[in-house]
Amino acid sequence: MPNRERRPVMGWIFFLMLAIAPLLGASQPAFAQSAQAELKIGTRVLPPMVVQNGNEINGFSIDLWNAIAGKLNVKTTYQTAPDVRSLLDLVRSGAVDAGIAAISITAAREAEFDFSQPMMSAGLQIMVRGKGKDAGDSNPLADLTVHIFSKAFMVWIGIALMMVIIPAHVVWLLERNHPSGLLKHPAYFPGIFDALYWASTTLATQGGDMPRHWLSRLITVLWMFIAIVFVAFYTAQLTANLTVQQIQGTINGPDDLHGKKVAATRGSTAVSILGELRANVQEVASIDDAYKALDEKEVDAIVFDAPVLLYYAANDGKGKVQLIGQPFRKEDYGIAFRNGSELRKRVNNVLLVLREDGTYQKLYDKWFSSK
Ligand code: GLU
């Protein structure tokens, strides 16, 4: 009896399953096609690595990531951070799957993150205001003050002192027995002061009292000529130094940054190096703020990633800024992942593919070829 009652229920279930089976079957492939995996990528605006044009972002790093995403067959949504520190925070917290912009691979960061293999080589360079008609910020008086406190100046003073003290003693020895001559007093004190005065005026090519002893007269004449050469030599040296300073400015390398006001972006590798160089670091969020501070003479220089500075110097900053020397600290850019991220290996592989198939070079030329 109960068996007979259950049979129609089972039949209905079987019928229902048959009816929806094609629906399930049909929806399965359609779902698989539309569900392209999606990755969240953190970045930050930093031309030409990341460039913002209205709502759109591109730039070398973004183009590179889009090429990687294409090969991985994933969709990307970008999330931008104001500075490199907050960009790395996004990666650390897992808010994004990876970070790409101009992130330098450093030992300290490597301990906290997994990096892709280097995606580009970079380095830190110094940028100052351009010299030329509107440089106007090199002050000859300030340069002179710098010179007066320089080691070279102390050496010159030392030589000048020797050139006074030694002949003063020789002349005192020769003249002390000629009371009506150079020395008003034959004793060492205060006679030596007369001799020192004679030597000083002779060195300054002023010509003073004439000594009596024939040898002291000979020394006087000789000393006058030596003094002319000495003064001329010193004048030439001073003029050359001041001229070079006027042309070159006072920042010619990293060692000149000590005590200078230098802008760099918050949390960047440049900030830590500037700390080591004992510069007066002005941290700004965007690199544009740094360019503005330099232009408005709020800082003496910017220290930042060479590719970024080069791009600015060749475009918006043309004629306004000048780069000093070569990059003084080498760095590599990488894509940052959370420690242990399984995505890294796949990205590394695609990076190599993109280098081998020429895509990487094409993108590099697009953003960095000298136009
Ligand atoms: N490359 C530098 C760094 O990783 C600067 C990055 C930035 O300001 O975004 O520290």
mmCIF file of C-alpha atoms and ligand atoms in Angstrom, residues 44 46 83-84 101-104 109 265-270 285 304-305 331 333, ligand 1:
data_model
loop_
_atom_site.group_PDB
_atom_site.id
_atom_site.type_symbol
_atom_site.label_atom_id
_atom_site.label_comp_id
_atom_site.label_asym_id
_atom_site.label_seq_id
_atom_site.Cartn_x
_atom_site.Cartn_y
_atom_site.Cartn_z
ATOM 1 C CA ARG A 44 49.574 55.520 -8.248
ATOM 2 C CA LEU A 46 53.451 59.082 -11.604
ATOM 3 C CA ASP A 83 51.721 57.698 -2.479
ATOM 4 C CA VAL A 84 53.921 54.632 -2.615
ATOM 5 C CA ALA A 101 53.586 51.879 -10.598
ATOM 6 C CA ALA A 102 57.214 52.805 -9.958
ATOM 7 C CA ILE A 103 57.785 50.580 -6.956
ATOM 8 C CA SER A 104 61.480 50.106 -6.247
ATOM 9 C CA ARG A 109 60.325 45.767 1.110
ATOM 10 C CA THR A 265 57.660 61.895 -2.534
ATOM 11 C CA ARG A 266 56.333 60.543 0.742
ATOM 12 C CA GLY A 267 57.587 57.107 1.730
ATOM 13 C CA SER A 268 59.864 56.844 -1.306
ATOM 14 C CA THR A 269 63.370 55.434 -1.408
ATOM 15 C CA ALA A 270 64.564 58.975 -2.170
ATOM 16 C CA ALA A 285 52.497 63.389 -1.977
ATOM 17 C CA PHE A 304 63.677 61.172 -7.378
ATOM 18 C CA ASP A 305 63.499 58.297 -9.845
ATOM 19 C CA GLU A 331 67.173 50.697 -8.360
ATOM 20 C CA TYR A 333 61.084 48.545 -10.401
HETATM 21 N N1 GLU B 1 60.440 54.440 -6.776
HETATM 22 C C1 GLU B 1 60.214 55.098 -5.539
HETATM 23 C C2 GLU B 1 59.913 54.110 -4.463
HETATM 24 O O1 GLU B 1 59.533 53.014 -4.760
HETATM 25 C C3 GLU B 1 59.176 56.173 -5.631
HETATM 26 C C4 GLU B 1 57.792 55.704 -5.716
HETATM 27 C C5 GLU B 1 56.669 56.716 -5.679
HETATM 28 O O2 GLU B 1 56.789 57.862 -5.226
HETATM 29 O O3 GLU B 1 55.617 56.290 -6.104
HETATM 30 O O4 GLU B 1 60.069 54.388 -3.326
#
